[in-house]
Amino acid sequence: ILLAFGIFVFPLLYVPLTSDPFNFPKEYLLYSLVLITAGLFLIPIFFHAELSWRRTIFDIPFLILTVSFIISTLLSKDRSISFLGRPETFLQQASIFLAWILWFFALAQTVTTPKIWRIMRGVVIASGQIVSLLFILKGLTFLPSYLRIGNYVSATNSHLGIFVAIMLILQVGLTLTRQKIGYHLWYGLGSLMSLVVLFQLGFTISWILAAVGLGLLIALALLRLTSVPLGAFFSCLILFIVSILVIIFGSPESWKTELPTEVALGAKASWGVIANSEFSRGQVLIFGRGPATFPYVFAQWRGREFNTTPLAENTYFDNPYNSLFGLVAETGWIGLIVFLG
């Protein structure tokens, strides 16, 4: 129940009057749930003096990645920031990484039967559907202000687009399996809401992700076409064609919702900062500058293009172009290789 609660509320939690309402409370909710879950696991071990552990294929890779993060934290320029991060912004600090690792292992030890797996899957889908519905309804002025935030997933709408695209792929995939009509209607309604949000956002990267996922679903469905509902298969095929058309021609302007401008560090600029930093010392090349230290890396090693105007000189970024760039800068090439492995 505790794990299902956490899975459900992580995308939805919003606490007003915090310095960063989208990441700060989720971070501490995660810490709280992990500590409570760890306590519940330790209680029977304490009384029975017996540890039961269900091994997974991720045990050794996660152990190696954890050791890599610990070494990078110990060698960090600012160990406090590397371990605890900063509450006013989202960083890839060691503490939140370790909490997610523990959360994954708690799920691995708990989700041991198909029934529990279906419950957890249903909770994820329900949470994603509520996220989509709240974004669609954000323009209704008669709703209270805390229901008109729109994006409950992240401080940036691009992250919301990725989340909704994944939810679309998941729900369309479930419609391709033979289930009760009620489940098909539920997944179909959720897929429709995800589709509406993607049109409203209009981000090409989200549609590319959706197209790749839908294409893979079509390929898998063709391998077992006799057991796939034909209506669901043709619906998936139509969605795939629609996603390709939107990638080529873009989402209709009249369907898009007005979004705030997002400023992010580009791929070329991110690599320039990382290359200047990484090749300055051999130790940094291997273990990075330490988790959550990209703000320091950017401030010290940013390129000359950021010194051309007063506006550029006063521009700072807490995160690079994507998480892979962040891993290279903060945990070195060892961290990136282990993560990808």
Coordinates of C-alpha atoms in Angstrom, one line a residue:
I1 CA 0.0 0.0 0.0
L2 CA 2.8 2.4 0.9
L3 CA 4.6 1.7 -2.4
A4 CA 1.4 2.1 -4.4
F5 CA 0.8 5.4 -2.6
G6 CA 4.2 6.7 -3.5
I7 CA 3.9 5.7 -7.1
F8 CA 0.5 7.5 -7.3
V9 CA 1.4 10.8 -5.7
F10 CA 4.9 11.4 -7.0
P11 CA 3.7 13.0 -10.3
L12 CA 0.8 14.8 -8.5
L13 CA 2.3 16.3 -5.4
Y14 CA 2.1 20.0 -5.2
V15 CA 2.7 22.0 -2.1
P16 CA 2.3 25.8 -2.5
L17 CA 4.5 28.4 -0.9
T18 CA 7.8 26.5 -1.3
S19 CA 10.8 27.8 -3.2
D20 CA 10.4 25.1 -5.8
P21 CA 7.0 23.5 -5.6
F22 CA 7.6 20.9 -8.2
N23 CA 10.8 19.2 -7.0
F24 CA 11.4 20.2 -3.4
P25 CA 8.3 18.4 -1.8
K26 CA 8.7 15.3 -4.1
E27 CA 12.3 15.0 -2.9
Y28 CA 11.4 14.9 0.7
L29 CA 8.3 12.8 0.2
L30 CA 10.6 10.3 -1.5
Y31 CA 13.0 10.4 1.5
S32 CA 10.1 9.9 4.0
L33 CA 8.6 7.0 2.1
V34 CA 12.0 5.3 1.7
L35 CA 12.7 5.6 5.4
I36 CA 9.3 4.2 6.4
T37 CA 9.5 1.4 3.9
A38 CA 13.0 0.5 5.1
G39 CA 11.7 0.4 8.7
L40 CA 8.9 -1.9 7.6
F41 CA 11.4 -4.2 6.0
L42 CA 13.7 -4.2 9.0
I43 CA 11.1 -5.0 11.6
P44 CA 10.5 -8.6 10.6
I45 CA 14.3 -9.1 10.1
F46 CA 14.9 -7.8 13.7
F47 CA 12.3 -10.2 15.2
H48 CA 13.0 -13.3 13.1
A49 CA 16.8 -12.8 12.5
E50 CA 16.3 -13.8 8.9
L51 CA 16.9 -11.9 5.7
S52 CA 15.0 -12.9 2.5
W53 CA 16.3 -11.2 -0.6
R54 CA 14.9 -11.6 -4.1
R55 CA 17.7 -11.1 -6.5
T56 CA 17.3 -9.1 -9.8
I57 CA 19.5 -8.5 -12.8
F58 CA 20.0 -4.9 -11.7
D59 CA 21.6 -5.7 -8.3
I60 CA 25.2 -5.7 -9.4
P61 CA 24.9 -2.8 -11.9
F62 CA 23.2 -0.6 -9.3
L63 CA 25.8 -1.6 -6.7
I64 CA 28.6 -0.5 -9.0
L65 CA 26.8 2.7 -9.9
T66 CA 26.3 3.4 -6.2
V67 CA 30.0 3.0 -5.5
S68 CA 30.8 5.3 -8.4
F69 CA 28.5 8.0 -7.0
I70 CA 30.0 7.6 -3.5
I71 CA 33.6 8.0 -4.9
S72 CA 32.5 11.1 -6.9
T73 CA 30.9 12.6 -3.8
L74 CA 34.0 12.0 -1.7
L75 CA 36.2 13.7 -4.4
S76 CA 33.7 16.5 -4.9
K77 CA 34.5 20.2 -4.8
D78 CA 31.5 20.6 -2.5
R79 CA 30.6 17.4 -0.6
S80 CA 27.6 18.9 1.0
I81 CA 26.0 20.0 -2.3
S82 CA 27.0 16.7 -3.9
F83 CA 25.2 14.7 -1.2
L84 CA 22.2 16.8 -0.2
G85 CA 21.8 19.1 -3.3
R86 CA 19.9 22.3 -3.0
P87 CA 16.1 22.6 -2.1
E88 CA 15.5 25.5 -4.4
T89 CA 16.4 23.6 -7.6
F90 CA 16.5 20.1 -8.9
L91 CA 20.0 18.5 -9.0
Q92 CA 21.2 15.0 -9.4
Q93 CA 22.6 14.7 -5.8
A94 CA 23.8 11.5 -4.3
S95 CA 21.1 11.3 -1.6
I96 CA 18.2 11.4 -4.0
F97 CA 20.0 8.9 -6.3
L98 CA 20.5 6.5 -3.4
A99 CA 16.9 7.0 -2.3
W100 CA 15.6 6.0 -5.8
I101 CA 17.9 2.9 -5.7
L102 CA 16.4 1.9 -2.4
W103 CA 12.9 2.6 -3.7
F104 CA 13.6 0.3 -6.7
F105 CA 14.8 -2.5 -4.5
A106 CA 11.7 -2.1 -2.3
L107 CA 9.5 -2.5 -5.4
A108 CA 11.6 -5.5 -6.5
Q109 CA 11.1 -7.2 -3.2
T110 CA 7.4 -6.4 -3.0
V111 CA 6.2 -6.9 -6.6
T112 CA 6.5 -10.7 -6.7
T113 CA 3.2 -11.8 -8.3
P114 CA 1.3 -10.9 -11.4
K115 CA -1.6 -9.5 -9.3
I116 CA 0.7 -7.1 -7.5
W117 CA 2.3 -6.1 -10.7
R118 CA -1.1 -5.3 -12.3
I119 CA -2.0 -3.2 -9.2
M120 CA 1.2 -1.1 -9.5
R121 CA 0.7 -0.7 -13.2
G122 CA -2.8 0.4 -12.7
V123 CA -1.7 3.0 -10.1
V124 CA 0.9 4.4 -12.5
I125 CA -1.7 4.7 -15.2
A126 CA -4.3 6.3 -12.9
S127 CA -1.7 8.9 -11.8
G128 CA -0.7 9.6 -15.4
Q129 CA -4.4 10.0 -16.4
I130 CA -5.0 12.6 -13.6
V131 CA -1.9 14.5 -14.7
S132 CA -3.2 14.6 -18.3
L133 CA -6.7 15.6 -17.2
L134 CA -5.5 18.4 -14.9
F135 CA -3.4 19.8 -17.8
I136 CA -6.4 19.8 -20.1
L137 CA -8.6 21.5 -17.6
K138 CA -6.1 24.2 -16.5
G139 CA -7.9 26.8 -18.7
L140 CA -11.2 26.5 -16.8
T141 CA -11.3 29.7 -14.6
F142 CA -14.0 28.4 -12.3
L143 CA -11.7 25.8 -10.9
P144 CA -9.7 26.7 -7.7
S145 CA -6.1 28.0 -8.4
Y146 CA -4.4 24.8 -7.2
L147 CA -6.2 22.8 -9.8
R148 CA -5.3 25.2 -12.6
I149 CA -1.5 24.8 -12.4
G150 CA -1.4 22.6 -15.5
N151 CA 1.9 20.8 -15.2
Y152 CA 2.2 18.8 -12.0
V153 CA 5.1 16.6 -13.2
S154 CA 8.0 19.1 -13.5
A155 CA 9.0 22.7 -13.5
T156 CA 9.4 22.4 -17.3
N157 CA 6.7 21.5 -19.8
S158 CA 9.2 19.6 -21.9
H159 CA 9.5 17.0 -19.1
L160 CA 5.7 16.8 -19.0
G161 CA 5.7 16.0 -22.7
I162 CA 8.1 13.1 -22.3
F163 CA 6.0 11.8 -19.3
V164 CA 2.8 12.0 -21.3
A165 CA 4.3 10.3 -24.4
I166 CA 5.4 7.4 -22.2
M167 CA 1.9 7.1 -20.7
L168 CA 0.5 7.1 -24.2
I169 CA 2.8 4.2 -25.3
L170 CA 2.0 2.3 -22.1
Q171 CA -1.8 2.6 -22.4
V172 CA -1.9 1.9 -26.2
G173 CA 0.3 -1.2 -25.6
L174 CA -2.2 -2.5 -23.0
T175 CA -5.1 -2.1 -25.5
L176 CA -3.3 -4.5 -27.7
T177 CA -3.8 -7.3 -25.2
R178 CA -7.0 -9.2 -24.8
Q179 CA -8.7 -7.9 -21.6
K180 CA -12.2 -7.1 -20.4
I181 CA -14.0 -4.3 -22.2
G182 CA -13.9 -2.1 -19.1
Y183 CA -10.1 -2.1 -19.1
H184 CA -10.0 -1.3 -22.9
L185 CA -12.3 1.6 -22.4
W186 CA -10.1 2.9 -19.4
Y187 CA -6.9 2.6 -21.4
G188 CA -8.5 4.1 -24.5
L189 CA -9.7 7.1 -22.5
G190 CA -6.3 7.6 -21.0
S191 CA -4.7 7.3 -24.4
L192 CA -7.0 10.0 -25.8
M193 CA -6.2 12.4 -22.9
S194 CA -2.5 11.8 -23.5
L195 CA -3.0 12.5 -27.2
V196 CA -4.8 15.8 -26.4
V197 CA -2.0 16.9 -24.1
L198 CA 0.7 16.1 -26.7
F199 CA -1.3 18.3 -29.3
Q200 CA -1.6 21.1 -26.8
L201 CA 2.1 21.0 -26.0
G202 CA 3.3 20.6 -29.6
F203 CA 6.8 19.5 -28.7
T204 CA 8.5 17.6 -31.5
I205 CA 10.7 15.5 -29.1
S206 CA 7.5 14.2 -27.4
W207 CA 6.0 13.1 -30.8
I208 CA 9.3 11.5 -31.8
L209 CA 9.2 9.4 -28.6
A210 CA 5.6 8.5 -29.2
A211 CA 6.3 7.5 -32.8
V212 CA 9.2 5.3 -31.8
G213 CA 7.1 3.6 -29.1
L214 CA 4.1 3.1 -31.3
G215 CA 6.2 1.8 -34.1
L216 CA 7.7 -0.8 -31.7
L217 CA 4.2 -1.8 -30.5
I218 CA 3.1 -2.3 -34.1
A219 CA 6.1 -4.5 -34.8
L220 CA 5.4 -6.6 -31.7
A221 CA 1.7 -6.8 -32.6
L222 CA 2.5 -8.1 -36.1
L223 CA 4.4 -11.0 -34.5
R224 CA 1.3 -12.2 -32.8
L225 CA -1.4 -10.7 -34.9
T226 CA -3.9 -13.5 -34.3
S227 CA -4.1 -12.7 -30.6
V228 CA -4.3 -8.9 -30.9
P229 CA -7.7 -7.1 -31.1
L230 CA -7.9 -5.8 -34.6
G231 CA -9.6 -2.5 -33.5
A232 CA -6.8 -1.8 -31.1
F233 CA -4.2 -2.7 -33.7
F234 CA -5.7 -0.3 -36.3
S235 CA -6.0 2.4 -33.7
C236 CA -2.3 2.0 -32.9
L237 CA -1.5 2.2 -36.6
I238 CA -3.5 5.4 -37.0
L239 CA -1.8 7.0 -34.0
F240 CA 1.6 6.1 -35.4
I241 CA 0.7 7.7 -38.8
V242 CA -0.7 10.8 -36.9
S243 CA 2.5 11.1 -34.9
I244 CA 4.7 11.0 -38.1
L245 CA 2.5 13.7 -39.7
V246 CA 2.8 15.9 -36.6
I247 CA 6.6 15.4 -36.6
I248 CA 6.8 16.5 -40.2
F249 CA 4.2 19.3 -40.3
G250 CA 3.9 20.2 -36.6
S251 CA 1.0 20.4 -34.2
P252 CA -1.9 22.7 -35.4
E253 CA -1.3 26.2 -34.0
S254 CA -4.9 26.5 -33.0
W255 CA -4.6 23.4 -30.8
K256 CA -1.6 24.5 -28.9
T257 CA -1.8 26.0 -25.5
E258 CA 0.1 29.1 -24.5
L259 CA 3.2 28.0 -22.6
P260 CA 5.9 30.0 -20.8
T261 CA 9.3 30.3 -22.6
E262 CA 11.8 27.8 -21.4
V263 CA 15.5 28.6 -21.6
A264 CA 17.9 25.7 -21.4
L265 CA 21.6 25.1 -22.2
G266 CA 22.0 23.6 -25.7
A267 CA 23.9 20.4 -26.5
K268 CA 26.8 22.2 -28.1
A269 CA 27.2 24.6 -25.3
S270 CA 26.9 21.8 -22.7
W271 CA 29.6 19.8 -24.4
G272 CA 31.9 22.8 -24.6
V273 CA 31.5 23.4 -20.8
I274 CA 32.0 19.7 -20.0
A275 CA 35.0 19.3 -22.3
N276 CA 36.8 22.3 -20.8
S277 CA 36.2 20.9 -17.4
E278 CA 36.8 17.2 -18.0
F279 CA 40.2 17.4 -19.7
S280 CA 41.7 19.8 -17.1
R281 CA 42.5 16.9 -14.7
G282 CA 42.7 13.2 -15.1
Q283 CA 40.8 12.5 -11.8
V284 CA 37.9 14.7 -13.1
L285 CA 37.9 12.8 -16.4
I286 CA 37.3 9.5 -14.5
F287 CA 35.1 10.5 -11.6
G288 CA 33.8 13.9 -12.5
R289 CA 33.4 17.0 -10.4
G290 CA 30.9 15.4 -8.0
P291 CA 27.2 14.9 -8.1
A292 CA 25.0 18.1 -8.3
T293 CA 28.1 20.3 -9.0
F294 CA 27.2 21.4 -12.6
P295 CA 26.4 25.0 -11.5
Y296 CA 30.0 25.2 -10.4
V297 CA 31.2 23.6 -13.6
F298 CA 29.2 26.0 -15.7
A299 CA 30.4 29.1 -13.8
Q300 CA 34.1 28.1 -14.1
W301 CA 34.3 26.5 -17.5
R302 CA 31.6 28.2 -19.6
G303 CA 32.6 29.3 -23.1
R304 CA 33.5 32.7 -24.4
E305 CA 30.1 33.1 -26.0
F306 CA 28.6 33.7 -22.6
N307 CA 30.8 36.8 -22.1
T308 CA 29.7 38.7 -25.2
T309 CA 26.9 40.7 -23.7
P310 CA 25.8 41.8 -20.1
L311 CA 22.7 39.6 -20.4
A312 CA 24.9 36.5 -21.4
E313 CA 27.4 37.2 -18.6
N314 CA 24.6 37.1 -16.0
T315 CA 23.0 33.9 -17.3
Y316 CA 23.6 30.7 -15.4
F317 CA 22.4 27.2 -15.8
D318 CA 22.0 24.6 -13.1
N319 CA 21.7 21.6 -15.5
P320 CA 23.2 20.7 -18.9
Y321 CA 21.3 19.7 -22.0
N322 CA 20.3 16.3 -20.7
S323 CA 21.0 13.8 -17.9
L324 CA 23.8 12.0 -19.9
F325 CA 25.8 15.3 -20.1
G326 CA 25.1 15.8 -16.4
L327 CA 26.5 12.3 -15.6
V328 CA 29.7 13.0 -17.6
A329 CA 30.3 16.3 -15.9
E330 CA 29.4 15.2 -12.3
T331 CA 30.4 11.5 -12.1
G332 CA 32.9 11.3 -15.0
W333 CA 33.1 8.8 -17.7
I334 CA 33.0 5.9 -15.2
G335 CA 29.6 7.0 -14.0
L336 CA 28.2 7.4 -17.5
I337 CA 29.6 4.0 -18.7
V338 CA 28.2 2.2 -15.6
F339 CA 24.8 3.9 -16.0
L340 CA 24.5 3.0 -19.7
G341 CA 25.8 -0.6 -19.0

